Short mmCIF file of C-alpha atoms and ligand atoms in Angstrom, two decimals:
data_model
loop_
_atom_site.label_atom_id
_atom_site.label_comp_id
_atom_site.label_asym_id
_atom_site.label_seq_id
_atom_site.Cartn_x
_atom_site.Cartn_y
_atom_site.Cartn_z
CA MET J 1 159.27 -33.57 -234.44
CA SER J 2 159.18 -30.06 -235.92
CA ALA J 3 160.01 -29.47 -239.60
CA PRO J 4 163.41 -27.91 -240.51
CA ASN J 5 163.17 -24.14 -240.36
CA LYS J 6 165.99 -21.86 -241.44
CA ASN J 7 164.78 -19.01 -239.26
CA TYR J 8 164.34 -21.13 -236.17
CA ASP J 9 166.07 -19.91 -233.03
CA PRO J 10 167.44 -22.82 -230.99
CA VAL J 11 166.91 -20.91 -227.78
CA GLU J 12 163.20 -20.89 -228.55
CA VAL J 13 163.04 -24.74 -228.76
CA THR J 14 162.28 -25.36 -225.12
CA ALA J 15 163.25 -29.00 -225.13
CA LEU J 16 166.74 -28.07 -226.24
CA SER J 17 167.29 -25.18 -223.87
CA ALA J 18 170.36 -25.57 -221.66
CA GLU J 19 168.22 -25.52 -218.52
CA GLU J 20 165.88 -28.21 -219.82
CA VAL J 21 168.72 -30.51 -220.85
CA ASP J 22 170.55 -29.93 -217.56
CA LYS J 23 167.36 -30.60 -215.64
CA ALA J 24 166.77 -33.83 -217.63
CA VAL J 25 170.33 -34.93 -216.82
CA ALA J 26 169.95 -34.05 -213.14
CA ASP J 27 166.65 -35.96 -212.95
CA ALA J 28 168.20 -38.96 -214.66
CA LEU J 29 171.27 -39.00 -212.38
CA ALA J 30 169.05 -38.68 -209.30
CA ALA J 31 166.87 -41.59 -210.43
CA ILE J 32 169.92 -43.73 -211.24
CA ALA J 33 171.49 -43.02 -207.86
CA ALA J 34 168.19 -43.81 -206.14
CA ALA J 35 167.81 -47.22 -207.82
CA THR J 36 168.42 -49.83 -205.14
CA ASP J 37 168.31 -52.91 -207.32
CA LEU J 38 168.64 -53.93 -210.96
CA ASP J 39 164.90 -53.78 -211.60
CA GLU J 40 164.67 -50.21 -210.38
CA LEU J 41 167.68 -49.32 -212.50
CA LYS J 42 166.00 -50.84 -215.54
CA ALA J 43 162.94 -48.64 -214.88
CA ALA J 44 165.19 -45.55 -214.52
CA ARG J 45 166.90 -46.39 -217.83
CA LEU J 46 163.57 -46.60 -219.61
CA ALA J 47 162.27 -43.36 -218.09
CA HIS J 48 165.40 -41.26 -218.69
CA ILE J 49 166.98 -42.62 -221.83
CA GLY J 50 164.20 -44.66 -223.43
CA GLY J 51 162.19 -43.64 -226.50
CA LYS J 52 159.92 -41.26 -224.60
CA ALA J 53 162.54 -39.78 -222.26
CA PRO J 54 163.07 -35.97 -222.33
CA ILE J 55 166.67 -36.29 -223.52
CA THR J 56 165.68 -38.58 -226.38
CA LEU J 57 162.85 -36.28 -227.39
CA ALA J 58 165.23 -33.30 -227.25
CA GLY J 59 167.66 -35.17 -229.50
CA ALA J 60 164.86 -35.67 -232.01
CA GLU J 61 164.28 -31.93 -232.14
CA ILE J 62 167.84 -31.23 -233.37
CA LYS J 63 166.91 -31.92 -236.97
CA ALA J 64 164.34 -29.13 -236.77
CA LEU J 65 167.02 -26.54 -235.98
CA PRO J 66 168.69 -24.37 -238.60
CA PRO J 67 172.03 -25.95 -239.59
CA SER J 68 174.02 -23.28 -237.74
CA ALA J 69 172.43 -24.22 -234.45
CA ARG J 70 172.54 -27.99 -234.86
CA ALA J 71 176.17 -28.55 -233.90
CA ASP J 72 175.89 -26.79 -230.59
CA ALA J 73 172.59 -28.44 -229.69
CA GLY J 74 173.89 -31.81 -230.83
CA LYS J 75 176.97 -31.43 -228.64
CA ARG J 76 174.91 -30.59 -225.57
CA VAL J 77 172.46 -33.43 -226.06
CA GLY J 78 175.30 -35.87 -226.82
CA LYS J 79 177.11 -34.83 -223.68
CA ALA J 80 173.93 -35.20 -221.67
CA LYS J 81 173.32 -38.71 -223.05
CA GLY J 82 176.94 -39.63 -222.36
CA GLN J 83 176.65 -38.49 -218.76
CA VAL J 84 173.45 -40.45 -218.21
CA ASN J 85 174.80 -43.59 -219.93
CA LYS J 86 177.99 -43.50 -217.87
CA ALA J 87 175.97 -43.15 -214.68
CA LEU J 88 173.81 -46.08 -215.78
CA THR J 89 176.81 -48.30 -216.52
CA ASP J 90 178.50 -47.43 -213.24
CA ARG J 91 175.37 -48.02 -211.21
CA GLN J 92 174.69 -51.25 -213.12
CA GLU J 93 178.15 -52.57 -212.21
CA GLU J 94 177.71 -51.47 -208.61
CA LEU J 95 174.31 -53.14 -208.26
CA GLU J 96 175.52 -56.36 -209.95
CA ARG J 97 178.45 -56.52 -207.59
CA GLU J 98 176.13 -56.02 -204.63
CA ARG J 99 173.80 -58.73 -205.93
CA ASP J 100 176.68 -61.18 -206.44
CA GLU J 101 177.95 -60.53 -202.95
CA ARG J 102 174.47 -61.05 -201.52
CA VAL J 103 174.02 -64.32 -203.44
CA LEU J 104 177.36 -65.57 -202.19
CA VAL J 105 176.22 -64.99 -198.63
CA THR J 106 172.61 -66.17 -198.89
CA GLU J 107 173.33 -69.21 -201.03
CA THR J 108 176.38 -70.41 -199.22
CA VAL J 109 176.47 -74.14 -198.62
CA ASP J 110 178.53 -75.25 -195.68
CA VAL J 111 179.82 -78.55 -196.96
CA THR J 112 181.26 -79.34 -193.55
CA LEU J 113 177.81 -79.55 -191.92
CA PRO J 114 176.38 -83.04 -191.33
CA PHE J 115 173.94 -84.00 -194.12
CA ASP J 116 170.24 -84.52 -193.47
CA GLN J 117 169.94 -88.06 -192.24
CA PHE J 118 166.53 -89.34 -193.23
CA PRO J 119 166.44 -92.80 -191.74
CA PRO J 120 165.76 -95.29 -194.50
CA GLY J 121 162.35 -96.97 -194.46
CA ALA J 122 162.05 -100.72 -194.56
CA ARG J 123 159.91 -103.22 -196.36
CA HIS J 124 157.42 -104.84 -194.04
CA PRO J 125 158.58 -108.23 -192.75
CA VAL J 126 155.16 -109.74 -193.50
CA ALA J 127 155.57 -108.74 -197.15
CA LEU J 128 159.15 -110.02 -197.13
CA THR J 129 158.09 -113.35 -195.64
CA MET J 130 155.29 -113.73 -198.20
CA GLU J 131 157.75 -113.09 -200.99
CA ARG J 132 160.33 -115.49 -199.59
CA LEU J 133 157.74 -118.23 -199.22
CA ALA J 134 156.39 -117.64 -202.71
CA ASP J 135 159.98 -117.63 -204.02
CA VAL J 136 160.64 -121.07 -202.58
CA PHE J 137 157.71 -122.42 -204.56
CA THR J 138 158.38 -120.51 -207.77
CA GLY J 139 161.82 -122.14 -207.56
CA MET J 140 159.99 -125.47 -207.72
CA GLY J 141 157.97 -124.42 -210.77
CA TYR J 142 154.85 -123.06 -209.08
CA GLU J 143 153.14 -119.91 -210.32
CA VAL J 144 152.00 -117.10 -208.03
CA VAL J 145 148.29 -116.25 -208.31
CA ASP J 146 146.22 -113.53 -206.75
CA GLY J 147 142.55 -113.14 -205.89
CA PRO J 148 140.07 -110.70 -204.35
CA GLU J 149 139.87 -110.11 -200.61
CA VAL J 150 136.13 -109.41 -200.90
CA GLU J 151 135.00 -112.82 -202.02
CA ALA J 152 131.82 -114.65 -202.97
CA GLU J 153 130.70 -117.05 -200.26
CA TRP J 154 130.62 -119.75 -202.91
CA TYR J 155 134.38 -119.52 -203.52
CA ASN J 156 135.24 -119.10 -199.86
CA PHE J 157 133.00 -121.92 -198.58
CA ASP J 158 130.61 -123.83 -200.88
CA ALA J 159 132.99 -124.88 -203.62
CA LEU J 160 135.49 -125.84 -200.90
CA ASN J 161 132.98 -128.33 -199.50
CA VAL J 162 132.28 -126.30 -196.38
CA PRO J 163 128.67 -127.22 -195.57
CA PRO J 164 126.08 -124.43 -195.23
CA ASP J 165 125.72 -125.08 -191.50
CA HIS J 166 129.46 -125.22 -190.78
CA PRO J 167 130.25 -123.17 -187.68
CA ALA J 168 133.07 -121.36 -189.52
CA ARG J 169 130.43 -119.49 -191.49
CA GLU J 170 128.84 -118.11 -188.39
CA MET J 171 129.02 -114.44 -187.63
CA GLN J 172 131.69 -114.82 -184.94
CA ASP J 173 134.23 -116.15 -187.46
CA THR J 174 133.36 -114.61 -190.79
CA LEU J 175 132.95 -110.97 -191.71
CA PHE J 176 130.02 -110.68 -194.09
CA ALA J 177 129.58 -107.77 -196.45
CA ALA J 178 126.26 -105.93 -195.98
CA ARG J 179 123.58 -106.47 -198.58
CA ALA J 180 123.55 -103.92 -201.37
CA ASP J 181 119.82 -103.23 -200.80
CA GLY J 182 120.49 -102.38 -197.15
CA LYS J 183 118.10 -105.08 -195.92
CA PRO J 184 119.13 -107.42 -193.11
CA GLY J 185 120.37 -110.90 -193.99
CA LYS J 186 123.37 -112.34 -195.76
CA SER J 187 124.71 -110.78 -198.92
CA GLY J 188 126.52 -113.87 -200.20
CA THR J 189 129.75 -111.86 -200.05
CA VAL J 190 132.41 -112.20 -197.36
CA LEU J 191 135.84 -110.90 -196.55
CA ARG J 192 137.73 -114.07 -197.40
CA THR J 193 138.56 -116.04 -194.28
CA GLN J 194 141.31 -118.04 -195.98
CA THR J 195 143.36 -118.06 -199.18
CA SER J 196 141.79 -121.42 -200.10
CA PRO J 197 139.26 -119.83 -202.52
CA LEU J 198 142.28 -119.42 -204.78
CA GLN J 199 142.19 -123.20 -205.19
CA ILE J 200 138.76 -122.83 -206.81
CA ARG J 201 139.64 -119.74 -208.82
CA SER J 202 142.80 -121.40 -210.17
CA LEU J 203 141.03 -124.66 -211.04
CA LEU J 204 138.30 -122.77 -212.88
CA SER J 205 140.57 -120.42 -214.80
CA ARG J 206 143.68 -122.48 -215.57
CA SER J 207 144.47 -125.58 -217.47
CA LEU J 208 145.88 -128.75 -215.92
CA PRO J 209 148.39 -129.70 -214.68
CA LEU J 210 148.35 -126.88 -212.16
CA TYR J 211 150.96 -125.77 -209.62
CA VAL J 212 150.14 -122.49 -207.89
CA VAL J 213 150.79 -120.59 -204.68
CA SER J 214 148.81 -117.62 -203.51
CA PRO J 215 149.97 -115.33 -200.72
CA GLY J 216 147.49 -112.76 -199.44
CA ARG J 217 145.48 -111.14 -196.69
CA VAL J 218 142.55 -112.85 -194.98
CA TYR J 219 140.01 -111.69 -192.40
CA ARG J 220 138.32 -113.19 -189.37
CA ASN J 221 135.81 -111.76 -186.94
CA GLU J 222 138.32 -112.16 -184.15
CA ALA J 223 139.32 -110.14 -181.08
CA THR J 224 142.92 -108.99 -181.32
CA ASP J 225 145.41 -110.29 -178.76
CA ALA J 226 149.05 -111.38 -178.68
CA THR J 227 148.38 -114.30 -181.04
CA HIS J 228 145.29 -113.21 -183.00
CA LEU J 229 144.55 -110.51 -185.54
CA ALA J 230 141.33 -109.79 -187.41
CA ALA J 231 143.34 -109.30 -190.60
CA PHE J 232 146.36 -111.47 -191.25
CA HIS J 233 148.09 -113.30 -194.10
CA GLN J 234 148.25 -116.80 -195.44
CA ILE J 235 149.87 -118.56 -198.33
CA GLU J 236 147.96 -121.24 -200.15
CA GLY J 237 149.48 -123.93 -202.32
CA LEU J 238 147.72 -126.17 -204.80
CA ALA J 239 149.05 -128.84 -207.13
CA VAL J 240 146.73 -130.82 -209.40
CA ASP J 241 148.20 -133.31 -211.83
CA GLU J 242 147.91 -136.90 -212.89
CA GLY J 243 149.20 -139.35 -210.30
CA LEU J 244 149.99 -136.96 -207.42
CA THR J 245 150.15 -138.69 -204.03
CA MET J 246 150.80 -137.76 -200.42
CA ALA J 247 154.46 -138.49 -201.05
CA ASP J 248 154.52 -135.47 -203.40
CA LEU J 249 152.82 -133.38 -200.73
CA ARG J 250 155.43 -134.43 -198.16
CA GLY J 251 158.24 -133.68 -200.58
CA ALA J 252 156.90 -130.18 -201.29
CA ILE J 253 156.55 -129.43 -197.59
CA GLN J 254 160.02 -130.74 -196.77
CA ALA J 255 161.53 -128.63 -199.54
CA PHE J 256 159.72 -125.61 -198.20
CA VAL J 257 160.91 -126.16 -194.59
CA ASP J 258 164.48 -126.69 -195.81
CA ALA J 259 164.37 -123.42 -197.74
CA MET J 260 162.80 -121.37 -194.95
CA PHE J 261 164.56 -122.73 -191.89
CA GLY J 262 167.70 -124.35 -193.27
CA GLY J 263 168.17 -128.01 -194.10
CA GLY J 264 168.05 -130.95 -191.74
CA LEU J 265 164.79 -130.29 -189.86
CA LYS J 266 162.37 -133.21 -189.86
CA THR J 267 158.73 -132.70 -190.74
CA ARG J 268 155.76 -134.61 -189.38
CA LEU J 269 152.24 -135.10 -190.71
CA ARG J 270 149.37 -135.90 -188.37
CA PRO J 271 145.73 -136.47 -189.23
CA ASP J 272 143.51 -133.41 -189.15
CA TYR J 273 140.24 -132.36 -190.73
CA PHE J 274 139.57 -129.79 -193.43
CA PRO J 275 136.46 -130.03 -195.62
CA PHE J 276 138.38 -129.40 -198.84
CA THR J 277 141.07 -132.05 -198.34
CA GLU J 278 140.71 -135.78 -197.82
CA PRO J 279 142.73 -137.03 -196.10
CA SER J 280 143.80 -133.87 -194.29
CA GLY J 281 146.89 -133.34 -192.24
CA GLU J 282 148.57 -130.97 -189.87
CA VAL J 283 152.20 -130.32 -190.71
CA ALA J 284 154.69 -129.86 -187.93
CA MET J 285 158.41 -129.35 -188.21
CA GLU J 286 161.12 -130.14 -185.74
CA CYS J 287 161.75 -127.09 -183.53
CA HIS J 288 164.48 -125.07 -185.22
CA LEU J 289 165.63 -123.68 -181.87
CA CYS J 290 166.03 -126.72 -179.60
CA ARG J 291 165.89 -129.33 -182.40
CA GLY J 292 163.78 -131.49 -180.14
CA ALA J 293 166.21 -131.44 -177.21
CA SER J 294 163.70 -129.74 -174.90
CA ALA J 295 161.33 -132.70 -175.26
CA GLN J 296 164.01 -135.18 -174.16
CA PRO J 297 164.21 -136.21 -170.50
CA GLY J 298 166.31 -133.60 -168.69
CA GLY J 299 166.23 -131.16 -171.65
CA SER J 300 166.02 -127.45 -170.83
CA PRO J 301 162.68 -125.79 -171.61
CA CYS J 302 162.16 -124.21 -175.06
CA ARG J 303 159.91 -121.18 -175.48
CA VAL J 304 159.47 -121.67 -179.24
CA CYS J 305 158.03 -125.21 -179.22
CA LYS J 306 156.89 -125.10 -175.58
CA SER J 307 159.20 -128.06 -175.05
CA THR J 308 157.24 -130.36 -177.33
CA GLY J 309 160.05 -130.52 -179.88
CA TRP J 310 157.59 -129.79 -182.73
CA ILE J 311 156.06 -126.69 -184.24
CA GLU J 312 152.80 -126.79 -186.19
CA ILE J 313 153.20 -124.78 -189.34
CA ALA J 314 150.50 -125.66 -191.84
CA GLY J 315 147.31 -127.43 -192.75
CA CYS J 316 147.39 -129.67 -195.78
CA GLY J 317 145.90 -132.65 -197.51
CA MET J 318 144.93 -134.32 -200.75
CA VAL J 319 142.37 -132.22 -202.63
CA ASN J 320 138.90 -133.56 -201.84
CA PRO J 321 137.40 -135.10 -205.03
CA ARG J 322 134.25 -133.04 -204.30
CA VAL J 323 136.32 -129.87 -204.86
CA LEU J 324 137.65 -131.23 -208.14
CA VAL J 325 134.11 -132.11 -209.25
CA ALA J 326 132.82 -128.63 -208.28
CA CYS J 327 135.44 -127.22 -210.65
CA GLY J 328 134.74 -129.65 -213.48
CA VAL J 329 137.91 -131.70 -213.00
CA ASP J 330 137.71 -135.48 -213.41
CA PRO J 331 138.81 -136.95 -210.05
CA ASP J 332 139.44 -140.37 -211.66
CA ARG J 333 142.13 -138.86 -213.84
CA TYR J 334 143.55 -136.09 -211.66
CA SER J 335 144.54 -135.85 -208.03
CA GLY J 336 146.04 -132.99 -206.12
CA PHE J 337 147.39 -131.74 -202.85
CA ALA J 338 146.93 -128.43 -201.08
CA PHE J 339 148.40 -126.66 -198.13
CA GLY J 340 147.91 -123.39 -196.32
CA LEU J 341 149.94 -121.61 -193.70
CA GLY J 342 149.87 -118.40 -191.73
CA ILE J 343 152.51 -115.86 -192.70
CA GLU J 344 152.58 -113.99 -189.38
CA ARG J 345 152.96 -117.30 -187.58
CA ALA J 346 155.88 -118.31 -189.80
CA LEU J 347 157.44 -114.90 -189.23
CA MET J 348 156.99 -115.09 -185.47
CA LEU J 349 158.48 -118.57 -185.35
CA ALA J 350 161.43 -117.78 -187.55
CA HIS J 351 162.32 -114.56 -185.73
CA GLY J 352 161.10 -115.10 -182.18
CA VAL J 353 158.43 -112.38 -182.33
CA SER J 354 156.22 -112.92 -179.30
CA ASP J 355 153.36 -110.47 -179.96
CA ILE J 356 151.61 -110.63 -183.33
CA ARG J 357 150.33 -107.07 -182.83
CA ASP J 358 153.88 -105.82 -183.48
CA THR J 359 153.30 -106.75 -187.12
CA VAL J 360 150.46 -104.27 -187.59
CA GLU J 361 151.66 -101.27 -185.66
CA GLY J 362 153.68 -99.94 -188.57
CA ASP J 363 156.65 -98.97 -186.42
CA VAL J 364 159.68 -98.87 -188.69
CA ARG J 365 161.85 -99.90 -185.73
CA PHE J 366 160.12 -103.27 -185.86
CA SER J 367 160.59 -103.65 -189.62
CA ARG J 368 164.17 -102.43 -189.98
CA PRO J 369 166.00 -105.36 -188.32
CA PHE J 370 164.49 -107.71 -190.89
CA GLY J 371 166.62 -106.06 -193.53
CA MET J 372 166.01 -104.05 -196.65
CA GLU J 373 165.98 -106.83 -199.23
CA ILE J 374 163.68 -106.11 -202.15
N1 LIG T 1 142.39 -122.72 -195.20
C1 LIG T 1 142.82 -123.36 -193.99
C2 LIG T 1 142.67 -122.39 -192.82
O1 LIG T 1 142.56 -121.22 -193.05
C3 LIG T 1 144.26 -123.82 -194.10
C4 LIG T 1 144.42 -124.97 -195.02
C5 LIG T 1 144.35 -126.27 -194.55
C6 LIG T 1 144.65 -124.79 -196.36
C7 LIG T 1 144.49 -127.34 -195.36
C8 LIG T 1 144.79 -125.88 -197.21
C9 LIG T 1 144.71 -127.16 -196.70
O2 LIG T 1 145.02 -125.75 -198.50
O3 LIG T 1 144.87 -128.22 -197.51
O4 LIG T 1 142.69 -122.79 -191.72
#
């Protein structure tokens, strides 16, 4: 800014000359009119009325004029600023209106359109069945326990009294983990072939008396077909207490069948062999579809029980004292019973699923009819 000077001729101050001020106004109005959106208008405001704009700088020069010239110059600059400000306000309103109209169009929601229908997913029926089975037993005071799927051979076989030369250990049945050193030969680690190792794990880690169930995935070196999978699920049960007998085992199994298939179905125990139970049994229940009628003379055939009237559902038995000893439990004081059953098989029986492969395909259309219970 120049210093006040009594002899100063306003006409000589170029910034304040009428042409300069008019030109500054014309430039400003052109820029304002050319702004197509609010950002451009903001830039025009800064350039033409901001601190470094010609009109602002001209205004600052007024003080340098002799008093006689100030009023006239002040009036001209004031008028110029007024013109520019009015143009800015008008254009601002115009552009805001345009923006609001645009937003109304682009962000319109047609509430009459159908909403996006994402079909709900479904919990997998195998998981649901495992939970339902486990629930039946937790209702009877059992605890749910969990264990690793990659298991030491000792837990999966040795401690369960499966002899070293038992055919079940052979390569066609068991999936062995490779040795860590990459050399051929057995690693001592398997993908568990049954949930029975949880019997050992529970006996070793828990105090007695013991009532546990363990649902989980197991693996077999098996070709897949309509009734076999290489990975499937079982639930294991184990009770160890003083004075437990086969009557307790029968009672537990009957309670389980009542809860899963509705009351009134008989159960049957027939001798079987499992290394970890002695005696061992095979549990069958009366066919829930024909209730045995198909096995009667003249009865119509039943696809569920193949007209035998009975359905095998589980293996069971009294815990072999050798298993108790392997886990440091005194077999003279304690006895126990155990049982194990296939989840997919229970699911197939209960719901008439004829191909076990349907349970692994992951098609939500298979899962949905089983319901969404959580
Ligand atoms: N682990 C056996 C299997 O996979 C099933 C089984 C049978 C479990 C008898 C048991 C039992 O606990 O007592 O074939």
